[in-house]
Amino acid sequence: MRSVTVLGATGSIGESAFDLLMRAGGPERFRTIALTGAANVARLAEMARALRAEIAVTALPEKLDDLRAALAGSGIEAAAGPQAVIEAASRPADWTLSAIIGAAGLPPGIAALRRGGTLALANKESLVTAGRLVTAEAARSGSRILPVDSEHSAIFQALGSDNLENVESVTITASGGAFRDWPIERLAGASVAEASSHPNWNMGQRITIDSASMFNKALEVIEAHELFGLEAERIRVLVHPQSIIHAFVTHRDGASMAHMGPPDMRHAIGYALNWPERVALPVPTLDLAAIGSLTFREPDESRWPALRLAREVILAGGAAGAVFNAAKEQALDDFIAGHIRFTDMAPAVERALALSSREAGFGETPDDLDEVLGWDRLARRHAACAAGAA
Ligand code: NAD
Ligand code: MG
């Protein structure tokens, strides 16, 4: 029986994964090792009971008593705190889904890679922050990384066994998010609630706001660079309001292989869960006649400056990715808290990049977790200062 662990089980991706695991037979089909979450320990305990997990872990130490109470009589272990999440990720499992939000997903993701098995990676932030470290850990232990971001799963599927050397470019699509058609002058006044509603995808709040600002797409450009080893100029972004084509691969001979599907993350998660097999998944079948037309346009970088920053980050190399991601997380926290406007986020990140590189540049790409986390802390401080000045 295959053993599985889900890091970030109570989030949007985690819930989709839970749905797939339960529909596929739950504890009759999978041996669940660990499920982790944070504040919502009631839901975490419910999932752990349903899957008969060995251990449930909340990242929040103050939630341990509640988690223990919710698991009373089940025989399931309970633990709490960031270190306990890492320890849970280190327990042997054949398949681990990394679905924690933000750079907090990096240390447990690295722990899972070190102990081997397959890492289904939704946590794009770990590749943006420490791509070299992540891929080096996988190479060292023989772990396999399968992308779970829909665009990267699409590239992976469209590539098949084709050689990357024959690929001219990859194109990932973006819905354009909540403000795709807003007049640019209105963006400064956009509220958190307005930024938190996505036209096509049902996702966690943070990634939904990142879709409106295209910071999500910027992270994905860097993610594609780290995963597939493509230079910045071979990774393109197109606005595609219908979110049906998730990505396409353009070969040197002029052929482009596109991946299409309804916007439902259970496809990418289910693909990674069953790879290399394809099985029936609870995803609606595509009805192109009903959709009628698929449209595309170039992204306007004055509306979405994050895309320009992503290219600059790839060209800068070194620790620029770690700084970019952490500064973005800080700016997003500040926007959600009401300290800065929607349009202040990109300038805050740009300023944090400039301040962080000012003294010594971004150096060599860090291949040590402590060094990465040091850059992360520095970037958050700079972004907070830049936001204060905004
Ligand atoms: P979410 O906010 O809905 O869920 C996040 C999960 O992480 C929850 O289980 C939460 O308890 C846990 N968590 C939060 N902070 C934590 C911390 N400090 N330490 C440990 N655990 C913590 O997020 P999501 O939308 O499911 O996204 C998860 C990841 O998947 C992100 O990296 C995101 O970019 C990526 N992703 C999401 C989608 C989507 O459709 N939601 C699509 C593609 C990629
Ligand atoms: Mg995506």
Short mmCIF file of C-alpha atoms and ligand atoms in Angstrom, two decimals:
data_model
loop_
_atom_site.label_atom_id
_atom_site.label_comp_id
_atom_site.label_asym_id
_atom_site.label_seq_id
_atom_site.Cartn_x
_atom_site.Cartn_y
_atom_site.Cartn_z
CA MET A 1 0.00 0.00 0.00
CA ARG A 2 1.37 3.40 -0.96
CA SER A 3 2.22 5.74 1.91
CA VAL A 4 1.40 9.44 1.64
CA THR A 5 1.98 12.66 3.57
CA VAL A 6 0.23 15.99 2.97
CA LEU A 7 1.96 19.15 4.18
CA GLY A 8 -0.60 21.94 4.32
CA ALA A 9 -3.56 19.53 4.29
CA THR A 10 -6.13 22.09 5.45
CA GLY A 11 -5.52 24.61 2.67
CA SER A 12 -7.12 24.94 -0.73
CA ILE A 13 -4.69 22.50 -2.40
CA GLY A 14 -4.73 20.24 0.67
CA GLU A 15 -8.55 20.00 0.55
CA SER A 16 -8.46 19.08 -3.14
CA ALA A 17 -5.86 16.40 -2.39
CA PHE A 18 -7.98 15.08 0.49
CA ASP A 19 -10.96 14.86 -1.85
CA LEU A 20 -8.90 12.84 -4.35
CA LEU A 21 -7.46 10.52 -1.69
CA MET A 22 -10.89 9.83 -0.18
CA ARG A 23 -12.57 9.23 -3.56
CA ALA A 24 -9.75 6.85 -4.49
CA GLY A 25 -10.47 4.68 -1.44
CA GLY A 26 -9.04 6.67 1.48
CA PRO A 27 -7.47 4.45 4.16
CA GLU A 28 -8.27 1.30 2.14
CA ARG A 29 -5.94 2.47 -0.64
CA PHE A 30 -3.38 4.72 1.08
CA ARG A 31 -1.39 4.52 4.27
CA THR A 32 -1.38 8.12 5.47
CA ILE A 33 1.71 8.97 7.44
CA ALA A 34 1.37 12.65 8.31
CA LEU A 35 -1.06 15.50 7.75
CA THR A 36 -0.06 19.03 8.72
CA GLY A 37 -1.96 22.29 9.08
CA ALA A 38 -1.97 25.43 11.17
CA ALA A 39 -4.93 27.23 12.80
CA ASN A 40 -7.80 24.97 11.73
CA VAL A 41 -7.05 21.99 13.98
CA ALA A 42 -10.69 20.81 13.97
CA ARG A 43 -10.53 20.21 10.22
CA LEU A 44 -7.02 18.75 10.49
CA ALA A 45 -8.23 16.22 13.06
CA GLU A 46 -11.27 15.36 10.94
CA MET A 47 -9.04 14.64 7.93
CA ALA A 48 -6.57 12.66 10.05
CA ARG A 49 -9.41 10.50 11.38
CA ALA A 50 -10.88 9.95 7.91
CA LEU A 51 -7.51 8.89 6.46
CA ARG A 52 -6.37 7.16 9.68
CA ALA A 53 -3.13 9.13 9.66
CA GLU A 54 -0.23 8.18 11.95
CA ILE A 55 0.33 11.77 13.03
CA ALA A 56 -1.34 15.18 12.70
CA VAL A 57 0.76 18.30 13.22
CA THR A 58 -0.20 21.93 13.59
CA ALA A 59 2.48 24.52 12.89
CA LEU A 60 1.13 26.58 15.82
CA PRO A 61 2.39 25.45 19.28
CA GLU A 62 -0.54 27.18 21.01
CA LYS A 63 -2.96 24.90 19.15
CA LEU A 64 -1.53 21.63 20.49
CA ASP A 65 -4.10 21.17 23.27
CA ASP A 66 -6.98 21.76 20.87
CA LEU A 67 -5.51 19.29 18.39
CA ARG A 68 -5.03 16.68 21.12
CA ALA A 69 -8.61 17.16 22.26
CA ALA A 70 -9.91 16.84 18.69
CA LEU A 71 -7.97 13.59 18.23
CA ALA A 72 -8.89 12.08 21.61
CA GLY A 73 -9.55 8.35 21.42
CA SER A 74 -8.36 8.04 17.80
CA GLY A 75 -4.87 6.74 18.56
CA ILE A 76 -3.46 9.36 16.16
CA GLU A 77 -0.36 11.17 17.42
CA ALA A 78 -0.50 14.95 17.76
CA ALA A 79 2.38 17.40 17.62
CA ALA A 80 2.89 21.14 17.14
CA GLY A 81 5.39 23.73 16.02
CA PRO A 82 7.55 24.29 12.92
CA GLN A 83 10.10 21.68 14.03
CA ALA A 84 7.35 19.09 14.45
CA VAL A 85 6.18 19.82 10.88
CA ILE A 86 9.75 19.16 9.67
CA GLU A 87 9.95 15.94 11.70
CA ALA A 88 6.63 14.76 10.27
CA ALA A 89 7.92 15.49 6.76
CA SER A 90 11.02 13.40 7.54
CA ARG A 91 9.01 10.25 8.29
CA PRO A 92 9.32 7.82 5.38
CA ALA A 93 6.52 8.17 2.83
CA ASP A 94 6.33 7.20 -0.84
CA TRP A 95 4.50 10.35 -1.92
CA THR A 96 4.46 13.75 -0.23
CA LEU A 97 2.40 16.74 -1.28
CA SER A 98 4.04 20.04 -0.38
CA ALA A 99 1.09 22.43 -0.13
CA ILE A 100 2.06 24.83 2.65
CA ILE A 101 1.72 28.46 1.59
CA GLY A 102 4.83 30.63 1.38
CA ALA A 103 8.49 30.17 2.26
CA ALA A 104 7.36 28.32 5.41
CA GLY A 105 7.01 25.33 3.07
CA LEU A 106 10.72 25.24 2.29
CA PRO A 107 12.21 23.51 5.39
CA PRO A 108 9.62 20.69 5.50
CA GLY A 109 9.87 20.28 1.70
CA ILE A 110 13.65 19.91 2.00
CA ALA A 111 13.16 17.36 4.80
CA ALA A 112 10.84 15.32 2.56
CA LEU A 113 13.34 15.45 -0.31
CA ARG A 114 16.18 14.32 1.97
CA ARG A 115 14.40 11.18 3.05
CA GLY A 116 13.51 10.22 -0.52
CA GLY A 117 10.32 9.36 -2.40
CA THR A 118 8.21 11.57 -4.65
CA LEU A 119 7.61 15.21 -3.82
CA ALA A 120 4.50 16.61 -5.48
CA LEU A 121 5.33 20.28 -5.32
CA ALA A 122 2.57 22.88 -5.10
CA ASN A 123 4.70 25.13 -2.91
CA LYS A 124 6.28 27.15 -5.73
CA GLU A 125 7.85 29.47 -3.17
CA SER A 126 10.42 26.82 -2.26
CA LEU A 127 11.69 26.72 -5.85
CA VAL A 128 11.69 30.51 -6.16
CA THR A 129 13.47 30.92 -2.84
CA ALA A 130 15.96 28.09 -3.08
CA GLY A 131 15.73 26.40 -6.46
CA ARG A 132 19.30 25.17 -6.45
CA LEU A 133 19.04 23.76 -2.94
CA VAL A 134 15.77 21.98 -3.75
CA THR A 135 17.00 20.41 -6.98
CA ALA A 136 20.36 19.48 -5.39
CA GLU A 137 18.60 17.71 -2.49
CA ALA A 138 16.46 15.79 -4.95
CA ALA A 139 19.52 14.76 -6.97
CA ARG A 140 21.39 13.68 -3.83
CA SER A 141 18.61 11.49 -2.45
CA GLY A 142 17.14 10.35 -5.76
CA SER A 143 13.78 11.91 -4.89
CA ARG A 144 11.56 12.86 -7.78
CA ILE A 145 9.89 16.27 -7.96
CA LEU A 146 6.57 16.40 -9.79
CA PRO A 147 5.15 19.89 -10.36
CA VAL A 148 1.64 20.54 -9.04
CA ASP A 149 1.25 24.13 -10.17
CA SER A 150 -1.20 23.81 -13.07
CA GLU A 151 1.04 25.58 -15.60
CA HIS A 152 4.11 23.55 -14.69
CA SER A 153 2.19 20.30 -14.64
CA ALA A 154 0.96 21.35 -18.10
CA ILE A 155 4.53 21.97 -19.34
CA PHE A 156 5.65 18.65 -17.85
CA GLN A 157 2.81 16.85 -19.63
CA ALA A 158 3.19 18.73 -22.92
CA LEU A 159 6.93 18.04 -22.98
CA GLY A 160 6.51 14.31 -22.57
CA SER A 161 9.77 12.68 -23.53
CA ASP A 162 10.78 15.55 -25.84
CA ASN A 163 14.22 16.96 -25.40
CA LEU A 164 14.36 20.43 -23.83
CA GLU A 165 17.15 21.32 -26.27
CA ASN A 166 14.60 21.28 -29.08
CA VAL A 167 12.27 23.60 -27.22
CA GLU A 168 12.29 27.19 -28.37
CA SER A 169 10.12 28.51 -25.54
CA VAL A 170 7.45 27.65 -23.03
CA THR A 171 4.42 29.86 -22.54
CA ILE A 172 2.40 29.90 -19.36
CA THR A 173 -0.99 31.53 -19.34
CA ALA A 174 -2.52 33.91 -16.81
CA SER A 175 -6.19 34.62 -16.35
CA GLY A 176 -5.33 38.22 -15.49
CA GLY A 177 -6.96 37.92 -12.08
CA ALA A 178 -9.54 40.16 -10.46
CA PHE A 179 -8.41 43.42 -12.07
CA ARG A 180 -7.69 42.29 -15.62
CA ASP A 181 -10.14 44.76 -17.12
CA TRP A 182 -10.06 47.53 -14.53
CA PRO A 183 -8.81 50.94 -15.67
CA ILE A 184 -5.23 51.23 -14.35
CA GLU A 185 -6.10 54.42 -12.42
CA ARG A 186 -8.54 52.44 -10.25
CA LEU A 187 -5.96 49.89 -9.08
CA ALA A 188 -4.53 52.08 -6.30
CA GLY A 189 -7.93 52.09 -4.62
CA ALA A 190 -8.52 48.32 -4.91
CA SER A 191 -9.62 46.75 -1.62
CA VAL A 192 -8.44 43.46 -0.13
CA ALA A 193 -11.91 41.98 -0.68
CA GLU A 194 -11.87 42.99 -4.35
CA ALA A 195 -8.40 41.53 -4.85
CA SER A 196 -9.47 38.28 -3.14
CA SER A 197 -12.04 37.22 -5.72
CA HIS A 198 -10.78 35.26 -8.70
CA PRO A 199 -12.74 35.07 -11.98
CA ASN A 200 -11.84 31.42 -12.79
CA TRP A 201 -9.98 29.57 -10.03
CA ASN A 202 -11.06 28.82 -6.49
CA MET A 203 -7.84 29.18 -4.45
CA GLY A 204 -6.50 30.37 -1.10
CA GLN A 205 -6.71 34.12 -0.42
CA ARG A 206 -2.99 34.87 -0.72
CA ILE A 207 -2.51 33.29 -4.13
CA THR A 208 -5.75 34.91 -5.33
CA ILE A 209 -4.41 38.37 -4.48
CA ASP A 210 -1.10 37.36 -6.07
CA SER A 211 -3.07 36.54 -9.23
CA ALA A 212 -4.56 40.03 -9.32
CA SER A 213 -1.09 41.59 -9.01
CA MET A 214 0.51 38.87 -11.21
CA PHE A 215 3.05 38.22 -8.47
CA ASN A 216 1.78 34.66 -8.74
CA LYS A 217 2.69 34.57 -12.45
CA ALA A 218 6.05 36.19 -11.65
CA LEU A 219 6.75 33.40 -9.14
CA GLU A 220 5.71 30.88 -11.79
CA VAL A 221 8.13 32.30 -14.36
CA ILE A 222 10.96 31.81 -11.85
CA GLU A 223 9.55 28.38 -10.92
CA ALA A 224 9.69 27.36 -14.62
CA HIS A 225 13.27 28.61 -14.81
CA GLU A 226 14.27 26.51 -11.78
CA LEU A 227 12.31 23.39 -12.74
CA PHE A 228 13.11 23.18 -16.43
CA GLY A 229 16.40 25.09 -16.57
CA LEU A 230 15.13 27.57 -19.19
CA GLU A 231 16.53 31.08 -19.48
CA ALA A 232 14.23 34.05 -18.86
CA GLU A 233 13.77 34.86 -22.56
CA ARG A 234 12.47 31.35 -23.27
CA ILE A 235 9.67 31.64 -20.70
CA ARG A 236 6.71 33.66 -21.92
CA VAL A 237 3.45 34.75 -20.33
CA LEU A 238 0.16 35.29 -22.18
CA VAL A 239 -3.07 36.60 -20.72
CA HIS A 240 -5.76 34.03 -21.47
CA PRO A 241 -9.01 35.00 -19.74
CA GLN A 242 -10.71 31.59 -20.14
CA SER A 243 -7.95 29.63 -18.27
CA ILE A 244 -8.37 26.57 -20.53
CA ILE A 245 -4.88 26.35 -22.02
CA HIS A 246 -2.57 26.28 -19.00
CA ALA A 247 0.71 26.23 -20.89
CA PHE A 248 2.22 25.30 -24.22
CA VAL A 249 5.64 24.22 -25.36
CA THR A 250 6.91 25.62 -28.66
CA HIS A 251 9.44 23.48 -30.46
CA ARG A 252 12.11 24.65 -32.88
CA ASP A 253 10.26 23.12 -35.80
CA GLY A 254 7.30 25.44 -35.20
CA ALA A 255 5.01 22.90 -33.50
CA SER A 256 3.43 23.99 -30.22
CA MET A 257 2.03 21.38 -27.82
CA ALA A 258 -0.61 22.87 -25.55
CA HIS A 259 -2.17 21.42 -22.42
CA MET A 260 -5.87 22.15 -21.99
CA GLY A 261 -8.29 21.45 -19.19
CA PRO A 262 -10.94 23.04 -17.01
CA PRO A 263 -9.53 25.25 -14.23
CA ASP A 264 -9.60 22.65 -11.45
CA MET A 265 -6.47 21.94 -9.38
CA ARG A 266 -7.57 18.35 -8.85
CA HIS A 267 -6.21 17.63 -12.32
CA ALA A 268 -2.61 18.65 -11.54
CA ILE A 269 -2.74 17.07 -8.06
CA GLY A 270 -4.33 13.86 -9.37
CA TYR A 271 -1.84 13.67 -12.22
CA ALA A 272 1.05 13.88 -9.74
CA LEU A 273 -0.63 11.36 -7.42
CA ASN A 274 -1.03 8.78 -10.18
CA TRP A 275 1.99 9.51 -12.36
CA PRO A 276 3.08 7.80 -14.57
CA GLU A 277 -0.43 6.34 -14.90
CA ARG A 278 -3.44 8.36 -15.96
CA VAL A 279 -6.62 7.50 -14.09
CA ALA A 280 -10.17 8.88 -14.13
CA LEU A 281 -10.31 12.05 -12.04
CA PRO A 282 -13.35 13.97 -10.74
CA VAL A 283 -12.65 16.85 -13.10
CA PRO A 284 -15.27 18.08 -15.60
CA THR A 285 -14.62 17.16 -19.22
CA LEU A 286 -13.69 20.04 -21.42
CA ASP A 287 -16.57 21.26 -23.62
CA LEU A 288 -14.88 23.53 -26.15
CA ALA A 289 -18.07 24.07 -28.15
CA ALA A 290 -19.73 25.47 -25.03
CA ILE A 291 -16.71 27.70 -24.32
CA GLY A 292 -16.78 28.89 -27.93
CA SER A 293 -13.57 30.88 -28.16
CA LEU A 294 -10.19 31.05 -26.51
CA THR A 295 -8.54 34.46 -26.51
CA PHE A 296 -5.02 35.66 -25.75
CA ARG A 297 -3.18 38.93 -25.30
CA GLU A 298 0.23 40.17 -24.25
CA PRO A 299 0.38 41.17 -20.59
CA ASP A 300 0.67 44.91 -20.04
CA GLU A 301 3.71 45.36 -17.77
CA SER A 302 2.63 48.80 -16.61
CA ARG A 303 -0.43 47.10 -15.11
CA TRP A 304 1.59 44.12 -13.84
CA PRO A 305 5.17 45.26 -13.02
CA ALA A 306 5.77 41.98 -11.17
CA LEU A 307 6.44 40.29 -14.53
CA ARG A 308 9.34 42.61 -15.28
CA LEU A 309 10.72 42.03 -11.78
CA ALA A 310 10.63 38.25 -12.34
CA ARG A 311 12.87 38.55 -15.40
CA GLU A 312 15.24 40.83 -13.50
CA VAL A 313 15.39 38.32 -10.65
CA ILE A 314 16.31 35.48 -13.01
CA LEU A 315 19.02 37.59 -14.63
CA ALA A 316 20.38 38.71 -11.24
CA GLY A 317 20.61 35.10 -10.00
CA GLY A 318 22.20 34.35 -6.62
CA ALA A 319 19.87 35.06 -3.73
CA ALA A 320 17.57 37.33 -5.76
CA GLY A 321 14.78 34.72 -5.80
CA ALA A 322 14.85 34.37 -2.01
CA VAL A 323 14.71 38.14 -1.64
CA PHE A 324 11.95 38.53 -4.23
CA ASN A 325 9.70 35.94 -2.63
CA ALA A 326 10.19 37.15 0.94
CA ALA A 327 9.71 40.82 -0.01
CA LYS A 328 6.55 39.83 -1.88
CA GLU A 329 5.23 37.94 1.17
CA GLN A 330 5.92 40.96 3.38
CA ALA A 331 4.28 43.38 0.93
CA LEU A 332 1.26 41.09 0.70
CA ASP A 333 1.00 40.94 4.52
CA ASP A 334 1.14 44.75 4.56
CA PHE A 335 -1.57 45.05 1.90
CA ILE A 336 -3.86 42.55 3.67
CA ALA A 337 -3.31 44.42 6.97
CA GLY A 338 -4.32 47.68 5.29
CA HIS A 339 -0.91 49.35 5.71
CA ILE A 340 -0.24 49.83 1.99
CA ARG A 341 -2.24 50.10 -1.21
CA PHE A 342 -2.50 47.39 -3.85
CA THR A 343 -0.21 49.36 -6.16
CA ASP A 344 2.41 49.86 -3.42
CA MET A 345 3.32 46.17 -3.39
CA ALA A 346 5.48 46.05 -6.54
CA PRO A 347 7.48 49.22 -5.66
CA ALA A 348 8.07 47.81 -2.15
CA VAL A 349 9.42 44.58 -3.62
CA GLU A 350 11.55 46.44 -6.15
CA ARG A 351 13.01 48.60 -3.39
CA ALA A 352 13.70 45.57 -1.19
CA LEU A 353 15.55 43.96 -4.10
CA ALA A 354 17.66 47.10 -4.57
CA LEU A 355 18.42 47.48 -0.85
CA SER A 356 19.24 43.81 -0.37
CA SER A 357 21.69 43.74 -3.26
CA ARG A 358 23.24 47.15 -2.55
CA GLU A 359 26.18 46.11 -0.45
CA ALA A 360 27.37 42.84 -1.87
CA GLY A 361 25.06 41.96 -4.74
CA PHE A 362 23.10 38.72 -4.57
CA GLY A 363 26.25 36.60 -4.47
CA GLU A 364 26.33 32.95 -5.43
CA THR A 365 23.06 31.02 -5.45
CA PRO A 366 22.73 29.88 -1.82
CA ASP A 367 22.84 26.12 -1.36
CA ASP A 368 22.45 26.12 2.39
CA LEU A 369 19.09 26.47 4.13
CA ASP A 370 20.35 28.84 6.86
CA GLU A 371 21.82 31.16 4.26
CA VAL A 372 18.53 31.19 2.34
CA LEU A 373 16.59 31.96 5.51
CA GLY A 374 19.05 34.78 6.30
CA TRP A 375 18.30 36.43 2.93
CA ASP A 376 14.60 35.86 3.57
CA ARG A 377 14.73 37.76 6.88
CA LEU A 378 16.77 40.61 5.39
CA ALA A 379 14.31 41.00 2.49
CA ARG A 380 11.30 41.11 4.83
CA ARG A 381 12.94 43.91 6.83
CA HIS A 382 13.73 45.89 3.69
CA ALA A 383 10.24 45.37 2.26
CA ALA A 384 8.63 46.47 5.54
CA CYS A 385 10.78 49.64 5.52
CA ALA A 386 9.97 50.30 1.89
CA ALA A 387 6.27 49.82 2.62
CA GLY A 388 6.57 52.24 5.56
CA ALA A 389 8.03 54.80 3.21
CA ALA A 390 5.27 54.29 0.63
P1 NAD B 1 -3.85 28.01 1.69
O1 NAD B 1 -3.56 29.27 2.36
O2 NAD B 1 -5.26 27.69 1.29
O3 NAD B 1 -3.33 26.78 2.60
C1 NAD B 1 -2.07 26.78 3.14
C2 NAD B 1 -1.81 25.56 4.02
O4 NAD B 1 -0.55 25.78 4.68
C3 NAD B 1 -2.83 25.36 5.14
O5 NAD B 1 -2.92 23.98 5.41
C4 NAD B 1 -2.20 26.09 6.32
O6 NAD B 1 -2.63 25.56 7.55
C5 NAD B 1 -0.73 25.81 6.11
N1 NAD B 1 0.14 26.82 6.66
C6 NAD B 1 -0.03 28.18 6.60
N2 NAD B 1 1.00 28.80 7.19
C7 NAD B 1 1.84 27.84 7.63
C8 NAD B 1 3.09 27.85 8.32
N3 NAD B 1 3.68 29.00 8.68
N4 NAD B 1 3.70 26.68 8.58
C9 NAD B 1 3.12 25.51 8.23
N5 NAD B 1 1.92 25.42 7.57
C10 NAD B 1 1.30 26.58 7.29
O7 NAD B 1 -2.89 27.92 0.42
P2 NAD B 1 -3.15 27.24 -1.01
O8 NAD B 1 -3.89 28.20 -1.87
O9 NAD B 1 -3.65 25.85 -0.83
O10 NAD B 1 -1.67 27.18 -1.59
C11 NAD B 1 -0.73 26.24 -1.10
C12 NAD B 1 0.49 26.24 -2.03
O11 NAD B 1 0.10 25.78 -3.32
C13 NAD B 1 1.10 27.62 -2.25
O12 NAD B 1 2.47 27.49 -2.40
C14 NAD B 1 0.48 28.07 -3.57
O13 NAD B 1 1.29 28.98 -4.27
C15 NAD B 1 0.40 26.75 -4.31
N6 NAD B 1 -0.64 26.70 -5.34
C16 NAD B 1 -1.93 26.85 -4.99
C17 NAD B 1 -2.92 26.78 -5.96
C18 NAD B 1 -4.37 26.88 -5.59
O14 NAD B 1 -5.23 26.62 -6.42
N7 NAD B 1 -4.73 27.22 -4.36
C19 NAD B 1 -2.56 26.59 -7.30
C20 NAD B 1 -1.22 26.43 -7.63
C21 NAD B 1 -0.25 26.47 -6.64
MG MG B 2 -0.38 28.28 -11.27
#
